[in-house]
Coordinates of C-alpha atoms in Angstrom, one line a residue:
M7 CA 42.9 9.5 72.1
K8 CA 40.8 7.9 70.1
K9 CA 38.9 11.2 70.6
M10 CA 41.4 13.6 70.0
D11 CA 42.0 11.6 66.7
V12 CA 38.5 13.2 65.6
I13 CA 38.7 16.7 66.6
F14 CA 42.2 15.8 65.0
R15 CA 40.0 14.9 61.5
Q16 CA 37.8 17.3 61.6
V17 CA 40.3 19.9 61.7
F18 CA 42.6 18.1 59.1
F19 CA 40.2 17.2 56.4
K20 CA 37.7 20.1 56.9
N21 CA 40.8 22.3 56.2
L22 CA 42.5 20.0 53.5
K23 CA 39.5 20.8 51.2
S24 CA 39.2 24.8 51.7
K25 CA 40.2 27.4 49.8
T26 CA 41.8 29.1 52.0
W27 CA 44.6 26.3 52.9
L28 CA 44.5 25.5 48.6
W29 CA 45.8 29.6 48.2
I30 CA 48.6 28.8 51.1
V31 CA 49.9 26.3 48.7
L32 CA 49.2 27.7 45.8
G33 CA 50.4 31.3 46.2
P34 CA 54.2 30.7 46.9
L35 CA 54.2 28.3 44.1
V36 CA 53.1 30.5 41.6
L37 CA 55.1 33.4 42.6
A38 CA 57.8 31.0 42.3
A39 CA 56.5 30.9 38.5
V40 CA 56.1 34.6 38.1
F41 CA 59.5 35.5 39.3
G42 CA 61.3 32.2 37.2
G43 CA 58.9 33.4 34.0
V44 CA 60.2 37.4 34.0
F45 CA 64.0 35.9 34.6
W46 CA 63.8 33.8 31.9
L47 CA 62.0 36.6 29.4
M48 CA 64.7 38.7 30.3
N49 CA 67.3 37.0 29.8
Q50 CA 65.2 36.1 26.2
T51 CA 64.7 39.0 25.4
N52 CA 68.6 40.4 25.6
Q53 CA 70.0 41.3 22.9
T54 CA 72.7 42.1 21.3
S55 CA 73.5 45.9 21.3
K56 CA 75.0 47.2 17.4
I57 CA 77.0 50.9 17.9
G58 CA 78.3 51.7 14.7
V59 CA 81.4 53.5 14.6
V60 CA 82.6 56.0 12.5
T61 CA 86.3 57.2 13.0
S62 CA 89.5 57.9 10.8
S63 CA 92.1 56.4 13.3
P64 CA 92.9 52.4 12.4
A65 CA 94.0 51.9 16.2
L66 CA 90.2 53.1 18.1
T67 CA 88.8 51.4 15.4
S68 CA 90.3 48.0 16.3
T69 CA 89.9 48.2 19.5
L70 CA 86.3 48.6 20.3
K71 CA 85.8 45.6 17.4
A72 CA 88.0 44.0 20.0
S73 CA 85.8 45.3 22.9
S74 CA 83.2 43.9 21.5
D75 CA 80.4 41.1 24.2
D76 CA 77.5 39.2 23.6
D77 CA 75.9 42.2 24.9
Q78 CA 77.8 44.9 23.5
R79 CA 79.3 45.1 19.0
Y80 CA 80.9 46.9 17.8
I81 CA 81.2 48.0 13.7
S82 CA 83.0 49.9 11.4
Y83 CA 81.5 52.4 8.7
S84 CA 83.3 54.6 6.5
S85 CA 81.0 58.1 6.9
T86 CA 78.8 58.8 9.2
A87 CA 75.6 59.0 6.9
A88 CA 76.1 55.4 6.2
A89 CA 75.9 54.9 9.8
K90 CA 73.4 56.7 10.7
R91 CA 71.3 55.5 7.3
A92 CA 71.7 51.9 8.7
M93 CA 70.5 53.3 12.0
A94 CA 67.4 54.3 10.1
D95 CA 66.4 51.0 8.6
E96 CA 66.8 49.8 12.1
D97 CA 70.3 47.5 12.0
L98 CA 72.0 50.1 14.7
D99 CA 70.7 50.8 17.7
G100 CA 73.3 54.0 18.7
V101 CA 76.6 55.7 15.9
L102 CA 79.2 56.7 16.8
T103 CA 81.5 59.1 15.8
I104 CA 85.2 59.8 17.6
S105 CA 87.3 62.7 16.4
T106 CA 91.2 62.2 17.0
Q107 CA 91.6 65.7 16.0
P108 CA 93.3 68.1 18.2
T109 CA 92.2 65.9 21.4
T110 CA 90.3 62.7 21.5
H111 CA 86.3 63.9 20.9
A112 CA 82.9 61.6 20.8
S113 CA 79.8 62.1 20.3
L114 CA 77.5 59.1 20.4
I115 CA 73.9 59.2 19.1
E116 CA 71.6 57.1 20.4
R117 CA 68.3 55.1 19.0
T118 CA 65.4 55.8 21.7
D119 CA 63.4 52.0 20.7
G120 CA 66.4 50.1 20.1
N121 CA 68.6 47.8 22.8
G122 CA 70.0 50.4 25.7
V123 CA 73.8 51.1 24.7
N124 CA 76.7 50.7 28.2
Q125 CA 78.1 54.0 27.7
T126 CA 80.2 53.1 30.7
Q127 CA 81.8 51.1 28.9
L128 CA 82.2 52.9 25.6
Q129 CA 84.2 56.3 28.1
S130 CA 86.2 53.2 30.3
I131 CA 87.2 52.0 26.5
L132 CA 87.7 56.1 24.8
A133 CA 89.7 56.2 28.0
Q134 CA 91.9 53.4 27.2
A135 CA 92.0 54.7 23.9
H136 CA 93.3 58.1 25.1
T137 CA 96.0 56.8 26.9
K138 CA 97.3 55.0 25.3
E139 CA 97.8 57.6 21.9
V140 CA 99.3 60.1 24.9
A141 CA 101.3 57.1 25.6
A142 CA 102.8 56.8 22.1
Q143 CA 103.3 60.7 21.5
L144 CA 105.0 61.2 25.1
K145 CA 107.0 57.7 23.7
L146 CA 106.9 55.4 26.4
S147 CA 106.4 51.7 25.8
T148 CA 103.7 48.5 26.5
T149 CA 105.7 48.2 30.1
Q150 CA 106.5 51.5 31.3
L151 CA 102.2 52.0 31.0
Q152 CA 101.2 48.4 32.1
S153 CA 103.9 49.7 35.4
L154 CA 103.0 53.5 35.5
F155 CA 98.9 52.0 35.6
A156 CA 99.0 49.1 37.6
T157 CA 96.7 49.0 40.6
P158 CA 98.0 46.9 43.9
Q159 CA 96.1 43.5 44.1
L160 CA 94.0 42.9 47.0
A161 CA 93.2 39.8 48.2
T162 CA 90.9 39.5 50.8
T163 CA 89.8 36.2 52.3
S164 CA 86.6 35.4 54.6
V165 CA 86.9 32.9 57.7
S166 CA 84.7 32.3 60.9
V167 CA 85.8 31.4 64.1
D168 CA 84.8 27.7 64.7
K169 CA 86.4 26.5 68.3
G170 CA 89.3 28.3 68.2
K171 CA 90.2 28.1 64.6
L172 CA 90.2 30.2 61.7
V173 CA 88.1 29.0 59.0
S174 CA 88.1 29.7 55.4
R175 CA 85.5 30.7 53.6
S176 CA 84.6 32.5 50.0
A177 CA 82.8 35.2 49.7
K178 CA 80.8 34.0 46.7
T179 CA 80.3 30.7 49.2
Q180 CA 79.4 33.0 51.9
K181 CA 77.3 35.5 50.0
S182 CA 75.2 32.6 48.9
G183 CA 74.9 30.1 52.5
A184 CA 73.6 33.9 53.7
M185 CA 71.4 34.2 50.1
V186 CA 69.9 30.8 50.5
W187 CA 69.1 30.9 54.0
F188 CA 67.6 34.2 53.9
I189 CA 65.4 32.6 51.2
L190 CA 65.0 29.5 54.3
G191 CA 63.7 32.8 56.7
M192 CA 61.4 33.4 54.7
L193 CA 59.8 29.8 53.9
I194 CA 59.9 29.4 57.5
Y195 CA 57.8 33.6 58.1
T196 CA 55.4 32.4 55.5
F197 CA 54.6 29.2 56.8
V198 CA 54.5 30.8 60.4
I199 CA 52.4 33.2 59.9
S200 CA 49.8 30.7 57.6
Y201 CA 49.5 28.6 59.7
A202 CA 49.1 30.3 63.3
S203 CA 46.6 32.4 61.6
M204 CA 45.0 29.4 60.5
M205 CA 44.7 27.7 64.4
A206 CA 43.7 30.8 66.1
Q207 CA 40.6 31.5 63.3
E208 CA 40.1 27.4 64.0
I209 CA 39.7 28.4 67.5
G210 CA 38.5 31.4 67.7
T211 CA 35.4 30.6 65.5
E212 CA 34.4 28.0 67.1
K213 CA 33.8 30.7 70.4
G214 CA 33.1 33.2 69.3
S215 CA 30.1 31.2 67.4
R216 CA 29.5 29.3 70.9
I217 CA 29.4 25.8 69.9
E218 CA 32.9 25.2 71.7
E219 CA 30.1 24.3 75.3
S220 CA 28.9 21.0 72.9
I221 CA 32.0 20.5 71.9
L222 CA 33.2 20.0 75.2
T223 CA 31.2 18.4 77.2
A224 CA 32.4 15.4 75.2
I225 CA 35.7 15.7 75.1
T226 CA 38.2 17.6 77.5
P227 CA 39.8 20.5 75.9
Q228 CA 43.2 19.1 75.6
A229 CA 42.3 16.7 74.0
Q230 CA 40.9 19.4 71.9
F231 CA 43.5 21.7 72.2
F232 CA 46.1 18.9 71.3
G233 CA 44.0 17.3 68.3
K234 CA 43.3 20.8 66.7
L235 CA 47.7 21.2 66.3
L236 CA 48.4 17.9 65.1
G237 CA 45.7 19.0 62.0
I238 CA 47.7 22.0 61.5
L239 CA 50.8 20.4 61.1
A240 CA 49.9 17.2 59.5
L241 CA 48.7 20.0 57.4
M242 CA 51.8 21.6 57.2
A243 CA 54.0 18.4 55.9
V244 CA 51.1 18.1 53.2
Q245 CA 52.4 21.2 51.5
M246 CA 55.9 20.9 52.2
A247 CA 55.7 17.0 50.6
I248 CA 53.9 19.0 47.8
Y249 CA 56.9 21.5 47.9
G250 CA 59.1 19.1 47.3
V251 CA 57.8 17.1 44.6
V252 CA 56.8 19.7 42.8
T253 CA 61.1 21.1 43.3
L254 CA 62.2 18.2 41.9
A255 CA 60.0 18.4 38.6
G256 CA 60.7 21.8 37.7
G257 CA 64.4 20.6 38.1
L258 CA 63.5 17.3 36.0
L259 CA 62.2 19.2 34.0
L260 CA 64.5 21.9 33.6
Q261 CA 67.4 19.8 32.7
R262 CA 65.9 18.7 29.7
L263 CA 65.1 22.0 28.1
P264 CA 67.5 23.1 26.0
K265 CA 68.5 25.9 27.7
N266 CA 68.3 25.8 31.4
P267 CA 67.1 29.4 32.1
L268 CA 68.6 29.2 36.1
S269 CA 71.7 28.4 34.9
S270 CA 73.3 31.5 34.3
L271 CA 71.7 32.8 37.6
M272 CA 73.3 29.0 38.9
T273 CA 76.5 29.6 37.9
N274 CA 76.6 32.0 40.7
I275 CA 75.4 30.3 43.9
D276 CA 77.8 29.0 45.9
L277 CA 76.7 25.6 47.5
S278 CA 79.3 23.5 48.4
G279 CA 79.2 25.8 51.8
I280 CA 75.3 24.5 52.6
S281 CA 76.2 20.4 54.5
L282 CA 73.3 17.9 55.2
N283 CA 74.8 19.4 59.2
M284 CA 73.2 22.5 57.9
L285 CA 70.4 21.2 56.2
L286 CA 68.8 19.1 59.3
F287 CA 69.9 22.4 61.3
S288 CA 67.2 24.6 59.1
L289 CA 64.5 22.1 59.2
A290 CA 65.0 21.2 62.9
F291 CA 64.4 25.0 63.6
F292 CA 62.0 24.6 60.6
F293 CA 59.2 22.7 62.6
V294 CA 61.0 23.7 65.5
G295 CA 59.9 27.7 65.4
T296 CA 56.3 27.0 64.1
L297 CA 55.5 24.5 66.1
T298 CA 56.1 27.5 68.9
Y299 CA 54.1 29.7 67.1
T300 CA 51.1 27.6 66.3
V301 CA 50.9 27.4 70.4
L302 CA 51.0 30.6 70.5
A303 CA 48.2 31.2 68.2
A304 CA 46.1 28.5 70.6
L305 CA 46.4 31.1 73.2
T306 CA 45.8 34.2 71.1
G307 CA 42.7 32.2 69.8
S308 CA 41.1 31.2 73.2
L309 CA 41.5 34.6 74.8
V310 CA 38.6 36.2 71.5
A311 CA 34.8 36.3 73.1
N312 CA 33.1 36.8 69.4
Q313 CA 34.4 36.8 66.2
E314 CA 34.8 39.8 65.8
Q315 CA 37.4 39.3 67.4
I316 CA 39.8 37.8 65.5
G317 CA 41.9 39.4 64.1
Q318 CA 43.2 40.8 67.5
A319 CA 44.1 36.9 67.6
T320 CA 47.1 37.6 65.3
T321 CA 47.9 40.4 65.5
P322 CA 50.6 39.4 68.7
I323 CA 51.6 36.8 65.7
V324 CA 52.6 38.5 62.9
M325 CA 53.9 41.5 64.2
L326 CA 56.8 39.0 65.8
G327 CA 57.1 37.6 62.7
M328 CA 57.4 40.8 61.5
L329 CA 60.1 41.1 63.2
G330 CA 61.8 38.1 63.6
Y331 CA 62.0 38.5 58.8
L332 CA 63.5 41.9 60.2
G333 CA 66.3 41.0 61.7
A334 CA 67.1 38.3 59.0
L335 CA 67.0 40.8 56.6
I336 CA 68.8 43.3 58.6
V337 CA 71.5 40.2 60.0
A338 CA 72.0 38.6 56.3
G339 CA 73.7 42.4 55.8
G340 CA 75.7 42.3 58.8
T341 CA 75.9 41.6 62.5
S342 CA 75.8 43.4 65.5
P343 CA 75.3 42.6 69.8
I344 CA 71.7 43.6 69.8
L345 CA 70.8 41.5 66.5
N346 CA 73.5 38.5 68.2
I347 CA 71.0 38.2 72.0
A348 CA 68.7 38.0 70.1
S349 CA 69.2 35.6 66.7
Y350 CA 69.1 33.0 70.7
I351 CA 65.3 34.8 71.8
P352 CA 62.7 32.2 70.7
F353 CA 59.8 34.1 67.8
L354 CA 62.8 35.8 66.7
S355 CA 65.6 33.3 66.3
T356 CA 63.6 30.7 64.4
M357 CA 64.0 33.4 60.9
M358 CA 67.4 35.0 62.1
M359 CA 70.0 31.8 63.4
P360 CA 70.0 29.6 60.1
V361 CA 70.9 33.3 58.6
R362 CA 73.6 33.9 60.2
L363 CA 74.5 30.7 60.0
G364 CA 74.6 30.4 56.2
A365 CA 76.5 33.4 56.7
G366 CA 79.1 31.9 58.4
Q367 CA 78.0 34.4 61.2
V368 CA 78.2 32.1 64.3
T369 CA 79.4 28.6 64.4
A370 CA 77.1 25.2 64.3
V371 CA 77.7 25.0 68.3
A372 CA 75.8 28.0 69.1
G373 CA 72.8 26.9 66.5
W374 CA 72.4 24.1 67.8
S375 CA 72.3 25.8 71.5
A376 CA 70.0 28.3 69.5
L377 CA 68.0 26.0 68.6
G378 CA 68.4 23.7 72.7
I379 CA 67.1 27.2 73.9
N380 CA 64.2 27.3 71.4
L381 CA 63.5 23.4 72.5
V382 CA 63.1 23.9 76.3
F383 CA 60.9 27.2 75.5
L384 CA 58.2 25.3 73.3
I385 CA 57.8 22.7 76.0
L386 CA 57.0 25.1 78.9
F387 CA 55.3 27.3 76.6
T388 CA 53.1 24.6 75.2
W389 CA 52.3 23.5 79.3
L390 CA 51.9 26.8 80.3
T391 CA 49.2 27.5 77.1
V392 CA 47.2 24.5 77.9
K393 CA 46.7 25.5 80.8
F394 CA 45.2 28.8 80.3
Y395 CA 43.2 26.8 77.2
Q396 CA 41.7 25.5 79.3
T397 CA 40.2 28.3 81.6
N398 CA 39.9 30.3 77.9
V399 CA 38.6 28.5 76.2
L400 CA 34.8 28.5 77.7
S401 CA 35.8 32.0 79.3
Y402 CA 34.5 35.3 77.9
S403 CA 35.1 39.1 78.1
D404 CA 34.0 42.1 76.6
G405 CA 36.4 43.9 77.3
G406 CA 39.1 42.6 74.6
M407 CA 41.7 40.1 74.6
L408 CA 44.3 42.0 76.9
K409 CA 41.7 41.7 80.4
A410 CA 40.1 38.1 78.8
F411 CA 44.2 37.5 79.2
K412 CA 44.2 39.3 83.4
R413 CA 41.3 37.4 84.1
S414 CA 42.5 33.3 83.2
W415 CA 46.0 34.9 85.3
Q416 CA 43.4 35.7 88.1
L417 CA 41.5 32.3 87.8
Q418 CA 44.9 30.1 87.2
R419 CA 46.3 32.3 90.4
A420 CA 43.2 30.7 92.8
A421 CA 43.4 26.8 91.0
R422 CA 46.4 26.7 92.5
K423 CA 45.2 27.7 95.9
P424 CA 45.0 24.4 98.5
K425 CA 41.7 25.0 99.5
P426 CA 41.1 24.3 103.0
V427 CA 39.9 21.3 104.8
K428 CA 37.3 21.9 107.2
S429 CA 37.6 19.7 110.3

């Protein structure tokens, strides 16, 4: 136990002081800060477009003024020349001239260096004004006009099946849940690739530099394996703690600002569907999934013969992680029988199942069942990896990782064969 603790401390403190781990921690924070700054800057620079309206129709003028909002405001001018002078002084972003004879016709002059004009809104307003004009000519009452253009209302309710019962879920909650859990899946992918690659690098570097022989004269391969695994997990725990503190501090800081830059974003997100049970589920999946990938990294890292092969050791990890990430991206928009099955397969379900649960595609029972499958697989896979690790860590093959694995498999089979009893 003491020897395993030595390996744990060596892996933990060496990587804690490394620039690689520092970038693993700071990289997502810098990226989040950049996106947050861009979002805030876009909100700050989003100014109201001002459009000068020139028309002889008081009804059109009042309709356009009534349609003014924070994005687009309409100002009445007596002549086109006056409106153009205002635009030359950069007081207007566009000039809209409307003629009602013989039919309604409009022309727009837009300033290229001004705020953008929403032409779709303009066309909608003009269409409404034209409809009112035609209705007046046909002597249609307001009630008749509303009845003519009334659109049947379609009420949509999203439901999920829970224990044979239909449970309603709002569309906003469903989309918000899928988005939140997709972000969580992306975070899991980042952790998986970072720490699994670190594990493969740890083992591959020691083996490639031929210092494993010296290390294993004082410690068993099992103790070295679990010592490194615990060291990597401790680094991951420190990173999660840092993110927790930064998130809490950032939230408190944003609340003290006069105008919270995230307030408009949060109004479009409904977090009511995210329960404590779902958070615990995701944390459990995060832990089990990251641990599974790290064990895989230990297996592939033990197969390398030199430091040049370390890149090959991380390739299976990146490929599996990418498949899981792409699966989460696809399943966020809909599901299929293949995706349903894939969300229960270890390595893939790490990122896919939390998204499916957040989108309401599966029940909590299905989610915990998938977690149970992954946990059983992790135990068996760790036991098998330790067996192979004992054989691989002192075995060198210049034929590549595949030949090294075949040789390791042959040695394992030979070790399991009963030895003949001497008479």
